[in-house]
XYZ file of C-alpha atoms in Angstrom:
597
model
C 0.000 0.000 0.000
C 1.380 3.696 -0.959
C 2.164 6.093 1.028
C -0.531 8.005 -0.748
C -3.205 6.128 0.749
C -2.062 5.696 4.942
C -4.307 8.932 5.530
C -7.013 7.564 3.978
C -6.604 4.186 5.903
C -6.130 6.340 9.035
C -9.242 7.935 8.194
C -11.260 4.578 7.444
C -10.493 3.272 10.989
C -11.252 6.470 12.563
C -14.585 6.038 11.115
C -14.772 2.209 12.246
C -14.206 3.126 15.748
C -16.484 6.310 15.690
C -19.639 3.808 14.104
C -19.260 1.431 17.372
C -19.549 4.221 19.340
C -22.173 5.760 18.335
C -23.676 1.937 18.174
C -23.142 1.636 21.829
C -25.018 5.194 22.188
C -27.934 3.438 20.248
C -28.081 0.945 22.718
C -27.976 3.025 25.655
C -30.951 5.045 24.360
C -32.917 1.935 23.353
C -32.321 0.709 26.277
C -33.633 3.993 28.404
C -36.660 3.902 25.740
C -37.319 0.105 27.189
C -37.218 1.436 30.563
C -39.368 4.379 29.675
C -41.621 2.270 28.419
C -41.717 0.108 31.037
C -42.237 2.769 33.526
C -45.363 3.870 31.454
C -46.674 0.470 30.690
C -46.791 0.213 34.461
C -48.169 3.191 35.615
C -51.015 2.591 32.748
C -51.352 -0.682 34.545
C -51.729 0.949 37.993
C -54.070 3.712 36.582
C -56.318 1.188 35.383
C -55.937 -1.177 38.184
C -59.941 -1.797 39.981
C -60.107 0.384 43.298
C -61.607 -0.954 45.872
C -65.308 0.460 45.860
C -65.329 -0.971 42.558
C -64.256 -4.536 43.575
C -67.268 -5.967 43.070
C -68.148 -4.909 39.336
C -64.643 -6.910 38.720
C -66.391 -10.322 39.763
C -68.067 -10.251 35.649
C -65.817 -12.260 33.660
C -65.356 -9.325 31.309
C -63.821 -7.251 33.875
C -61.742 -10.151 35.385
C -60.669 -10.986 32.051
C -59.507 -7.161 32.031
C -58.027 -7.547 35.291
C -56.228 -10.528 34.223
C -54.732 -8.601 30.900
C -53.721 -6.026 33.703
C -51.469 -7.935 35.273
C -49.654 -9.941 32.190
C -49.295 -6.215 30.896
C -47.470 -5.688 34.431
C -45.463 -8.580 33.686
C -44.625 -7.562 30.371
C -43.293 -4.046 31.255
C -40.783 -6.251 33.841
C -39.772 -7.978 30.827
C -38.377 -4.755 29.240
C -37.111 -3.713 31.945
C -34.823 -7.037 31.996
C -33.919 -6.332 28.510
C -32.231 -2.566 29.749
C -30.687 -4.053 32.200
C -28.951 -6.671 30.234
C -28.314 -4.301 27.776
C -26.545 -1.774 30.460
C -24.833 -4.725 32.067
C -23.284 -6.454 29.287
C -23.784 -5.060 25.546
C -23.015 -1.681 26.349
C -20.278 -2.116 28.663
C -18.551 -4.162 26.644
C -19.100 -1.831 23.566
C -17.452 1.380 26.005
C -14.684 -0.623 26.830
C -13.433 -1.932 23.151
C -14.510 0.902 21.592
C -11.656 2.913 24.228
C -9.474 0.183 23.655
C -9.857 0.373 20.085
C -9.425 4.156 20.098
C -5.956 3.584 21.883
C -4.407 1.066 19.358
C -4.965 2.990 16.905
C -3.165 5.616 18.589
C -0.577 3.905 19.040
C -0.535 2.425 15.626
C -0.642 6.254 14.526
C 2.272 7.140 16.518
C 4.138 4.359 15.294
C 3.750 5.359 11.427
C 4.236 9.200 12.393
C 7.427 8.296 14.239
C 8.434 5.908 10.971
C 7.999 8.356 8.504
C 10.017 10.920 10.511
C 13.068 8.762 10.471
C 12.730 8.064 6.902
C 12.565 11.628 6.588
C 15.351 12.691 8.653
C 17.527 9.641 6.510
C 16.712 11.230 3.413
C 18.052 14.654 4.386
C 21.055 13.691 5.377
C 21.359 11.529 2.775
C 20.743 14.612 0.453
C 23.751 16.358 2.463
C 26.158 14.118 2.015
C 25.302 14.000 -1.743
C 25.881 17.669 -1.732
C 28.877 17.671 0.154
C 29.934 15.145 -1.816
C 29.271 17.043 -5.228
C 30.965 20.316 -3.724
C 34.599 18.195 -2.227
C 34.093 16.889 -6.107
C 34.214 20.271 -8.146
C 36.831 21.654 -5.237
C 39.190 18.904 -6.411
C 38.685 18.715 -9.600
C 39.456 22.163 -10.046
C 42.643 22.027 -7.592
C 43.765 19.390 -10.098
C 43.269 21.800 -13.375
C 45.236 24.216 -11.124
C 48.256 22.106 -10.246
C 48.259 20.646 -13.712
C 48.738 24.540 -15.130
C 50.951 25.297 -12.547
C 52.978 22.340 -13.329
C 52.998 23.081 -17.476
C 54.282 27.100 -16.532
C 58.115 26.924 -16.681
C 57.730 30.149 -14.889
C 56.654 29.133 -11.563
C 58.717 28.507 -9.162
C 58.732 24.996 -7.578
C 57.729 25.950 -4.436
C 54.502 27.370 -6.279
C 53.914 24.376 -8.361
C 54.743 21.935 -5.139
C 52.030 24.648 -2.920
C 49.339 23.434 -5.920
C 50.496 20.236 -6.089
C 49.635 19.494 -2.159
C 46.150 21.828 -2.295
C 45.398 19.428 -5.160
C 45.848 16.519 -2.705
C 43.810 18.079 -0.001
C 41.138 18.193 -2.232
C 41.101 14.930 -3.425
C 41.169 13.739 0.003
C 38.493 15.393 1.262
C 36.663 14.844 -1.829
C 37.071 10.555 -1.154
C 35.806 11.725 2.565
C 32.323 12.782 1.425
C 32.544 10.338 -1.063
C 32.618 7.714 2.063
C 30.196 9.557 3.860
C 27.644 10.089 0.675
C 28.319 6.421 0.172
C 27.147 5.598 3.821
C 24.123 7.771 4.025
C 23.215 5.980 0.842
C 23.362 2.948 2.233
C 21.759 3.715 5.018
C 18.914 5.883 3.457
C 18.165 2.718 1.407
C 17.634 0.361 4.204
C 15.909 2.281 6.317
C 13.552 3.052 3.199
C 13.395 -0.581 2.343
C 12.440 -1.009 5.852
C 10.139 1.513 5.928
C 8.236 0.072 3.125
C 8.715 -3.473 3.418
C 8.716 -3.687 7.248
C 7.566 -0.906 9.641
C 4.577 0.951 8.070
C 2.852 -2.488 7.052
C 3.305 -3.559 10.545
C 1.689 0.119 11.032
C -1.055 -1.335 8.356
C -1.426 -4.440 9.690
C -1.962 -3.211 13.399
C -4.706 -0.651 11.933
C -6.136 -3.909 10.060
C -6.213 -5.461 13.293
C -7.752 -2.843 15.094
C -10.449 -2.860 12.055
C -11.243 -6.614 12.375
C -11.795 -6.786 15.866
C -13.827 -4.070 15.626
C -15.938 -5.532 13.133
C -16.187 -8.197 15.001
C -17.095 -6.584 18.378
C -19.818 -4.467 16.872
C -21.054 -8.395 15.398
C -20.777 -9.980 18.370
C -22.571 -7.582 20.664
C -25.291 -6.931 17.742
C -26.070 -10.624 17.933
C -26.025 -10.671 21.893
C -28.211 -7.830 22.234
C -30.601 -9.697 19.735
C -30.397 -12.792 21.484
C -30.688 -10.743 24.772
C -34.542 -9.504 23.039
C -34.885 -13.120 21.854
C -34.698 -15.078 25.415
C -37.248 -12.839 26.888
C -39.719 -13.652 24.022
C -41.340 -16.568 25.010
C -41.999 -14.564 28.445
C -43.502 -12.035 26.152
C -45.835 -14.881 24.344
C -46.617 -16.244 27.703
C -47.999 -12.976 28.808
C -49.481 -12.362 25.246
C -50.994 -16.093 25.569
C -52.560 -15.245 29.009
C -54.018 -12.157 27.469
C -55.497 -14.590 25.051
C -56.242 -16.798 27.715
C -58.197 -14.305 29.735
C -60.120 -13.243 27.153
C -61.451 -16.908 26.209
C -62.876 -16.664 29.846
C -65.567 -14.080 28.853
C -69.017 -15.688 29.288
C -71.658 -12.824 28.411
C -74.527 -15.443 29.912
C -72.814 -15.965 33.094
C -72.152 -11.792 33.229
C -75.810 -11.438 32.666
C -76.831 -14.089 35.201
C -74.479 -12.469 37.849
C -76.290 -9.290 37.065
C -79.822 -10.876 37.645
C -78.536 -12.442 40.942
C -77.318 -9.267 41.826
C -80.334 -7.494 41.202
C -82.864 -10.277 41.855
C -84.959 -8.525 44.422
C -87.172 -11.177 45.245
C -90.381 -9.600 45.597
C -93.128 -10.574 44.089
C -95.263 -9.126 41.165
C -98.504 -7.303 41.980
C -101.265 -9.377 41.091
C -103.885 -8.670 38.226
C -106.470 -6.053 39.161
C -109.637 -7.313 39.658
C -112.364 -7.258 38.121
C -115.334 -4.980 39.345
C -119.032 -6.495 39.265
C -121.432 -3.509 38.633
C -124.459 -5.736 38.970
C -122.828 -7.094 42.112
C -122.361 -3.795 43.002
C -125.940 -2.736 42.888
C -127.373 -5.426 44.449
C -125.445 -4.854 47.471
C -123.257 -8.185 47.509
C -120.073 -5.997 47.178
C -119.160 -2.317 48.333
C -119.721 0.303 46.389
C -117.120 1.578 44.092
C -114.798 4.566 45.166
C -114.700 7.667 43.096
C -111.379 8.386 44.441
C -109.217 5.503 42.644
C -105.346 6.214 42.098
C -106.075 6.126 38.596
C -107.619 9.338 38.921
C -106.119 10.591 41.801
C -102.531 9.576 41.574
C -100.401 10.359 38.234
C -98.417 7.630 38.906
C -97.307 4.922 36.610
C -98.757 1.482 36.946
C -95.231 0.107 38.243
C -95.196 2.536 40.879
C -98.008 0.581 42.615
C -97.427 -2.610 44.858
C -101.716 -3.840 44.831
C -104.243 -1.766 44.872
C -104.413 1.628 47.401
C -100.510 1.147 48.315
C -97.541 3.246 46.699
C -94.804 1.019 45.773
C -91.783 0.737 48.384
C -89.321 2.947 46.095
C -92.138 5.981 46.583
C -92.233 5.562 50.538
C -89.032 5.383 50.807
C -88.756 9.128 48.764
C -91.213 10.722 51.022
C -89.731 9.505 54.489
C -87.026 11.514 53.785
C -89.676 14.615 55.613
C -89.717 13.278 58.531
C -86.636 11.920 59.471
C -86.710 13.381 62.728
C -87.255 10.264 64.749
C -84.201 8.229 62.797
C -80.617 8.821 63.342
C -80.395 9.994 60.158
C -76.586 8.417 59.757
C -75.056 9.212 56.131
C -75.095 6.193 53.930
C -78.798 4.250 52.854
C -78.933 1.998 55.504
C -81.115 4.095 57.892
C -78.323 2.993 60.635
C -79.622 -0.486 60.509
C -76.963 -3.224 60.295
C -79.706 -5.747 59.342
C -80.218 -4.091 55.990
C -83.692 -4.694 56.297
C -83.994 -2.287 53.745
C -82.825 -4.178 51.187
C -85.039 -6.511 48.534
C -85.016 -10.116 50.310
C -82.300 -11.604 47.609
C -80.031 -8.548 47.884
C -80.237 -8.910 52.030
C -79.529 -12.308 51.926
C -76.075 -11.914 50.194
C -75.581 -8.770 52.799
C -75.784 -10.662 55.517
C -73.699 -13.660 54.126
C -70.544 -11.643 53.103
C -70.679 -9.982 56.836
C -71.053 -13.531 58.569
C -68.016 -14.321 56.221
C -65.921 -11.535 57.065
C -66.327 -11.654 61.197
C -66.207 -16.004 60.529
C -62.195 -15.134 59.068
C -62.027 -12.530 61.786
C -62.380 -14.903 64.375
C -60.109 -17.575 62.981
C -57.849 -14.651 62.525
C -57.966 -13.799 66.533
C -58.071 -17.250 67.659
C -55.191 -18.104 65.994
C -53.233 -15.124 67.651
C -54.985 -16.255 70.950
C -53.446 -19.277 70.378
C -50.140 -18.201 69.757
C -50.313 -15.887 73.490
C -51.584 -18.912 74.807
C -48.367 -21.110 73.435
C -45.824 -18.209 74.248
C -47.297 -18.416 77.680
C -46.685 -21.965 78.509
C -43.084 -21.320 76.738
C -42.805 -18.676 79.271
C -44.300 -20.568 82.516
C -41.813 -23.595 81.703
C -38.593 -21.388 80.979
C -38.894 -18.455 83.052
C -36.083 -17.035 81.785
C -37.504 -16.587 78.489
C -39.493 -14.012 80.013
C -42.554 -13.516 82.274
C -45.763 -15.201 82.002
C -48.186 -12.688 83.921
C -46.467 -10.206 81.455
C -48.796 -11.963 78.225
C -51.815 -11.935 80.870
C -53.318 -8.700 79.716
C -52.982 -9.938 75.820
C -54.801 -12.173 77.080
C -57.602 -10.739 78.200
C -58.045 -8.390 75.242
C -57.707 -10.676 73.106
C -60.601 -12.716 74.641
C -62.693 -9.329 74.357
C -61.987 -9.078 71.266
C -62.715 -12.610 70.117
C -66.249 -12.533 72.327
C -67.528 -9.696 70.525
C -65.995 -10.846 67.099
C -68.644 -14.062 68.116
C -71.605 -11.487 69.169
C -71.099 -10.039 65.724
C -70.987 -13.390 64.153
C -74.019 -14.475 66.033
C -76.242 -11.528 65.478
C -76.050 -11.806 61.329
C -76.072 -15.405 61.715
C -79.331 -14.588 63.571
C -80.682 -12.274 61.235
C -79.745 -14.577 58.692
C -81.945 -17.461 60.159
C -84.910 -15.359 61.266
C -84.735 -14.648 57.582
C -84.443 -18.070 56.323
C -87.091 -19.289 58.462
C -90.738 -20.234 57.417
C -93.252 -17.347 57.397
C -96.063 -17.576 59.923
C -100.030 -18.087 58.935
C -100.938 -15.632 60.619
C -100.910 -12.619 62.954
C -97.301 -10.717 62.983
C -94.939 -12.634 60.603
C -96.459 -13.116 57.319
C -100.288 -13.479 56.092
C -102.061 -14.015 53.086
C -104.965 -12.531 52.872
C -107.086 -13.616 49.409
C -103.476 -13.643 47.614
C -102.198 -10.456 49.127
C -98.958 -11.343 51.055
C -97.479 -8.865 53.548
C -93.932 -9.069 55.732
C -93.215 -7.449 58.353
C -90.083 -5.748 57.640
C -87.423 -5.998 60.941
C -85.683 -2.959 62.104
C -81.931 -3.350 63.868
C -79.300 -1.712 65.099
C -80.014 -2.499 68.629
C -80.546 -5.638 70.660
C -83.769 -5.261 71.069
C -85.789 -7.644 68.576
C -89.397 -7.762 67.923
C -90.900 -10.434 69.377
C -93.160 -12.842 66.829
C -94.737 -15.439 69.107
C -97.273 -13.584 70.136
C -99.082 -13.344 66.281
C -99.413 -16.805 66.574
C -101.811 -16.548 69.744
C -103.361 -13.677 68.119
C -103.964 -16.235 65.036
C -106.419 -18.689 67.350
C -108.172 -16.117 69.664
C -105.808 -16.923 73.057
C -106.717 -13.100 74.350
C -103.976 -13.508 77.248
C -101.763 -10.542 75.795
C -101.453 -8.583 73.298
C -98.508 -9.164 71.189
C -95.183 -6.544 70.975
C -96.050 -3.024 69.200
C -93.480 -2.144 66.612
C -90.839 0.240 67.833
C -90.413 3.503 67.080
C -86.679 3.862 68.530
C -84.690 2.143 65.768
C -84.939 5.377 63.191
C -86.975 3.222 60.269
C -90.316 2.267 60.868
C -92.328 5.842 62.544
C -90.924 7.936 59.622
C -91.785 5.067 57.140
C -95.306 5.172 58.943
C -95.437 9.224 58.533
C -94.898 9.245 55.075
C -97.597 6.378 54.466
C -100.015 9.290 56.633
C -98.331 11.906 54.273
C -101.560 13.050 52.518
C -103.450 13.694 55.934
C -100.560 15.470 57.313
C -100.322 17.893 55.030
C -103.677 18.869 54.848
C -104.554 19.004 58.178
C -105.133 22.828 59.614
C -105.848 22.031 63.494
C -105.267 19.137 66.237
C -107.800 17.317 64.414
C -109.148 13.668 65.235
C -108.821 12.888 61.529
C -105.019 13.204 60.824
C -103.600 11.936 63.770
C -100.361 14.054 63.802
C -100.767 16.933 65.547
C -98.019 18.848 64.356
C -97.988 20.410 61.054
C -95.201 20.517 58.645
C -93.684 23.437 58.312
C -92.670 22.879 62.083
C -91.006 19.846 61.233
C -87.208 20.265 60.953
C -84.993 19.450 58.232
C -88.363 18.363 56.200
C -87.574 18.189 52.665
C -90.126 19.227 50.363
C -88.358 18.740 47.007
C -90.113 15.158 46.733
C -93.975 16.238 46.359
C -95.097 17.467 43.180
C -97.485 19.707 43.419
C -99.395 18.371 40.268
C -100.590 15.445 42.974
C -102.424 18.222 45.256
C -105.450 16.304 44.645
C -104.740 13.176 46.206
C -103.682 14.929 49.440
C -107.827 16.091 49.736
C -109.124 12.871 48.706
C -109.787 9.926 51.486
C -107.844 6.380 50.374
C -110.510 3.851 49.021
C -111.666 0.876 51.506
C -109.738 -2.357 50.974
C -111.439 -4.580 53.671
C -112.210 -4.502 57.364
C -110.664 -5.812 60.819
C -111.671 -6.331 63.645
C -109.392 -5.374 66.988
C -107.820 -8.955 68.628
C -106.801 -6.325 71.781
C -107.281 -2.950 72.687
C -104.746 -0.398 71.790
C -103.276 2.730 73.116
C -102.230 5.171 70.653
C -98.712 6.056 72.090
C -96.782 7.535 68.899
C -97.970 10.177 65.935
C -99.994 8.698 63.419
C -101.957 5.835 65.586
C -105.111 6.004 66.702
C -106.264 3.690 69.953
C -108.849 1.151 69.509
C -111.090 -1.415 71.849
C -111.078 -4.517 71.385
C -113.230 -5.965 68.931
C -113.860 -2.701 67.026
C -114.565 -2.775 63.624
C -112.562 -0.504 61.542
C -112.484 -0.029 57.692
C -108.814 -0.860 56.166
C -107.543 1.547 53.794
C -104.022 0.778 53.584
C -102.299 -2.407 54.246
C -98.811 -3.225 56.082
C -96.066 -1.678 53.799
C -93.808 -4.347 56.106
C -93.140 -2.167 58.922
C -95.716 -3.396 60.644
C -98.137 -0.925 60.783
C -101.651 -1.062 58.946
C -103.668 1.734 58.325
C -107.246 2.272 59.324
C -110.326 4.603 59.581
C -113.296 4.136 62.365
C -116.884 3.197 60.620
C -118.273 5.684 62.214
C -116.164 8.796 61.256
C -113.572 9.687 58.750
C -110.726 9.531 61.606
C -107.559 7.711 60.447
C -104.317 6.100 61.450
C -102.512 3.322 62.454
C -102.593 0.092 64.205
C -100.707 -2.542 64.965
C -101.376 -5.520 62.041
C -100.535 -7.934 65.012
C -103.081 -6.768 66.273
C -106.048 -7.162 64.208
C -107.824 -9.843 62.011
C -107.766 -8.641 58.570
C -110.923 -9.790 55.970
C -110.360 -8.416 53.013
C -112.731 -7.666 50.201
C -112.886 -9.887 46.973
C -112.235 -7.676 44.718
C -109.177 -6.178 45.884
C-alpha cells in the first residue's frame, strides 16, 4: 500500500471506531426507551388497576378478564425492563470498553507510522547532504587538479609554487574521497531504512490498523447478535404474557355476566297481582261495596309500576317521602337508615348482605383465635422457661384478646341470627307473614339495637288466646315511625288544626330538616281525597295510641282498612263511624279483606 493512501486508511479506521460508538449510544438510548416504556406500561397498569369500591363490578368475567390482561401487561413491562438491564450490564459495557481500547491502538498504531515516517525523513536529508557535500569536495578537487596541472605546465613558476598546488590538489582529493565515504554511507543507510520503511515498519503500522479494524468488526457483530439474542430469550416470556391475554379473554361468558347481574339485582319480591275485576251488577245489588270515586287512577299520576296492589304506593315511593320526617331516625349518612340488618334491602339482595358480613367476622375470628393461640403457646413457653421471660407479662394480651374474640362471636351471632330469622318459614298468621285472598305482607325488621321484635305472640293472636297482646313495633330504631309518617303523608299535610282525623298533631312546616323537594305539586289532589276501603278488621286487643300517626282502639272494634302493612308493621285504618284515620298494629287485628281487591 502507498504512502498516498495511509491517511485515507487512518481515516477509514477512525470512522470504524467512531460507528461502534455511536452503536453503543444506540443501545444506551434503546435501552432507556425500554425502561421508559416500562415505567409507562406500568403506571397505565396501575391507573387502570380496579379500586376498591369498585371490587365488586370486577367479579363479571369481562372485567376479570380485564383484570387478568392487567397484570400480564405488568409482567410484560418487567420484561423490558430485563432487557435494559442486560443491555446496560453487558452489551453496552462491553461496547465502552473496546470501543476505548480500540481508540488507543490505533493511537498507538498512529504514533508508530508518524514516528516511521520521521526517520525516513530525517535519513533522506542527510542523505541529500552528504550528496551535496559530496558534489561540492568533487568540483573543489577537480578544479585544484586543473590548477596544479597549469601550474605544473608554466616553466615560470617557481617549484615551491607548483609543489604549494600540487599538495592543495591533494587536499582536495582527500576530502573529496571523505564525502565520497560519507555520501556512500548515508546511501546505504537511506536505502535500508527506506526498504524497511516500506517493506517492514509501516505495514506492521497497516497491519496493526487492520487489526484494530477486524476486531472491531467483530465486536460491533458480536454484541449486535447478543443484544438480539438478549430480546430473543425474553420472548417466550412475552408470548406467555401475550398467551394469558389470550387466555383471559377466552374466559368471557356474556350469559354468566348477565346471570351475575340478575342475581345481583334479583330482588325477590313478588309481582302485583292482576287487578280485579269490578261487578257492577254485584255492586248494585249490594253483595259488594260500592265503588270509590277516588281511585289512584284518577287521583294519583303515577305509573302502573309505581303501585305494589291496589291503594298502596310502591316501596321505592315511601321510601322518597320519608325523607320529611326523618326526625325520629338517626339519620346516619349512607342508605342503611343505621340499621346493620339491611332490612332495607329486597329479600335476595339482604340475603347476600348478611352472608358476606357472617363471612368476614367467621375469618375474623379464625384470625384472633389463631393469635390467641399463639399468646396462649408463648405463655406456657414462658411458665416452663422463666427465663424466656414472664408469664403474667402476656396476661393482659390475654384478656383483650378474649374481648376481642367474644364480641368478634356477638357479631358473628347476630347476622347469623338475622340470617336465620330470615331463612325461616313465614307464619299463617298474625305478625310474621299473612295471606290474605293472595295479598302477602312481611313485616319488615328494624336493627341496630338488641332489642328484637318479638313474633310469638301473632301466633296466639292467630287462634283467639286473648292472654296478651302481642309486641307493638318500635319507634326507637330510626326506620319504621318515619316510614309510617310518610304512608299518613296526605293527611298530614292537609290538616289545619289538632284534628281527630289526621292523627299528627303537628304540622309541617314545624317539622325540621323536612324536605319538600319530593312532592309534586301536580298530585295536590290526592292529598284532599280519602284512600278507598280495601277490607275490614276487627281489633284482637285494645290499643293505646302512644306515637304520631296511631289512633287507639277497643277490642273488637270494627274498623275499615284503607291501607295495608307496607312491612313495617303498621296497617292503616279509619273508624266506621267517622272519617278519623291512622294506624294500628297488624298484630293486632284480624284482617278480611274484600274480593275484589
Amino acid at each position: 500500500m502507498h504512502m498516498d493512501q495511509y491517511d485515507n486508511v487512518n481515516q477509514h479506521t477512525q470512522k470504524g471506531i467512531d460507528f461502534l460508538e455511536r452503536y453503543g449510544h444506540f443501545l444506551r438510548d434503546r435501552a432507556n426507551i425500554e425502561v421508559e416504556y416500562a415505567g409507562k406500561l406500568r403506571k397505565l397498569v396501575k391507573t387502570y388497576q380496579p379500586k376498591k369500591k369498585e371490587e365488586e363490578d370486577f367479579q363479571f368475567t369481562s372485567c376479570k378478564a380485564f383484570k387478568d390482561m392487567l397484570n400480564e401487561m405488568n409482567d410484560l413491562a418487567g420484561q423490558h425492563e430485563l432487557i435494559a438491564e442486560n443491555l446496560v450490564a453487558t452489551v453496552i459495557k462491553e461496547v465502552q470498553c473496546r470501543t476505548k481500547e480500540f481508540k488507543d491502538e490505533k493511537k498507538k498504531h498512529l504514533a508508530d507510522g508518524i514516528k516511521h515516517q520521521n526517520n525516513l525523513t530525517n535519513q533522506l536529508a542527510n542523505l541529500d547532504r552528504a550528496k551535496k557535500n559530496y558534489e561540492k569536495s568533487f568540483r573543489e578537487s577537480e578544479k585544484a587538479l586543473e590548477s596544479f596541472q597549469r601550474a605544473d605546465a608554466d616553466l615560470n613558476l617557481s617549484r615551491a609554487e607548483v609543489e604549494k598546488q600540487r599538495l592543495q590538489s591533494l587536499y582536495k582529493s582527500q576530502q573529496c574521497e571523505d564525502t565520497k565515504k560519507e555520501y556512500a554511507n548515508q546511501l546505504d543507510k537511506g536505502n535500508e531504512m527506506q526498504n524497511s520503511f516500506y517493506k517492514v515498519l509501516m505495514p506492521s503500522v497497516f497491519q496493526g490498523l487492520q487489526d484494530v479494524d477486524q476486531r472491531r468488526i467483530k465486536t460491533f457483530k458480536n454484541n449486535m447478535k447478543q443484544a438480539t439474542e438478549l430480546e430473543i430469550a425474553i420472548y417466550p416470556i412475552v408470548k406467555k404474557c401475550l398467551e394469558g391475554v389470550a387466555k383471559a379473554t377466552d374466559q368471557i361468558d356474556e350469559d354468566m355476566d348477565s346471570q351475575m347481574v340478575i342475581e345481583r339485582f334479583k330482588s325477590g319480591f313478588q309481582p302485583p297481582e292482576d287487578i280485579p275485576f269490578e261487578d257492577l251488577s254485584a255492586i248494585k245489588s249490594g253483595e259488594a261495596p260500592p265503588p270509590q270515586t277516588n281511585g289512584f287512577s284518577n287521583s294519583l299520576k303515577l305509573d302502573s309500576q309505581s303501585l305494589t296492589f291496589k291503594g298502596t304506593i310502591s316501596n321505592s315511593k315511601s321510601k322518597k317521602r320519608s325523607g320529611l320526617f326523618g326526625i325520629f331516625g338517626n339519620n346516619k349518612p349512607g342508605g342503611t337508615d343505621g340499621r346493620d340488618d339491611y332490612s332495607e334491602l329486597p329479600p335476595n339482595q339482604r340475603r347476600k348482605k348478611l352472608q358476606q358480613k357472617i363471612d368476614e367476622y367467621a375469618a375474623k375470628i379464625q384470625q384472633e383465635t389463631a393469635a390467641k393461640d399463639g399468646l396462649v403457646k408463648m405463655q406456657s413457653v414462658y411458665q416452663s422457661n422463666p427465663n424466656l421471660g414472664d408469664p403474667g407479662a402476656i396476661e393482659g394480651q390475654l384478656r383483650e384478646s378474649t374481648q376481642r374474640l367474644n364480641k368478634l362471636q356477638q357479631e358473628h351471632q347476630k347476622y347469623l341470627t338475622y340470617l336465620s330469622e330470615m331463612e325461616m318459614p313465614q307464619n299463617q298468621g298474625g305478625y310474621g307473614s299473612t295471606n290474605y285472598n293472595g295479598i302477602r305482607t312481611s313485616t319488615n325488621r328494624s336493627s341496630g339495637s338488641d332489642e328484637s321484635l318479638t313474633r310469638s305472640a301473632s301466633d296466639l293472636s292467630q287462634n283467639n288466646h286473648k292472654v296478651s297482646a302481642p309486641g307493638t313495633p318500635l319507634p326507637s330504631h330510626g326506620y319504621i315511625i318515619p316510614h309510617l309518617l310518610t304512608r299518613f303523608l296526605p293527611i298530614a299535610f292537609h290538616s289545619s288544626s289538632n284534628s281527630p282525623e289526621s292523627g299528627i298533631s303537628t304540622s309541617h312546616t314545624s317539622l325540621p330538616d323536612s324536605d319538600f323537594e319530593h312532592i309534586d305539586a301536580d298530585n295536590h289532589d290526592y292529598y284532599e281525597e280519602p284512600l278507598p276501603v280495601l277490607g275490614t278488621c276487627e281489633a284482637l286487643y285494645p290499643f293505646e295510641a302512644t306515637s304520631e300517626g296511631s289512633i287507639p282502639m277497643g277490642d273488637g272494634e270494627q274498623l275499615f282498612i284503607v291501607e295495608l302493612d307496607q312491612g313495617d308493621g303498621w296497617t292503616r285504618v279509619r273508624r266506621q263511624n267517622s272519617m278519623e284515620e291512622g294506624f294500628v298494629p297488624t298484630s293486632y287485628v284480624r284482617i278480611n279483606l274484600y274480593s275484589s281487591c
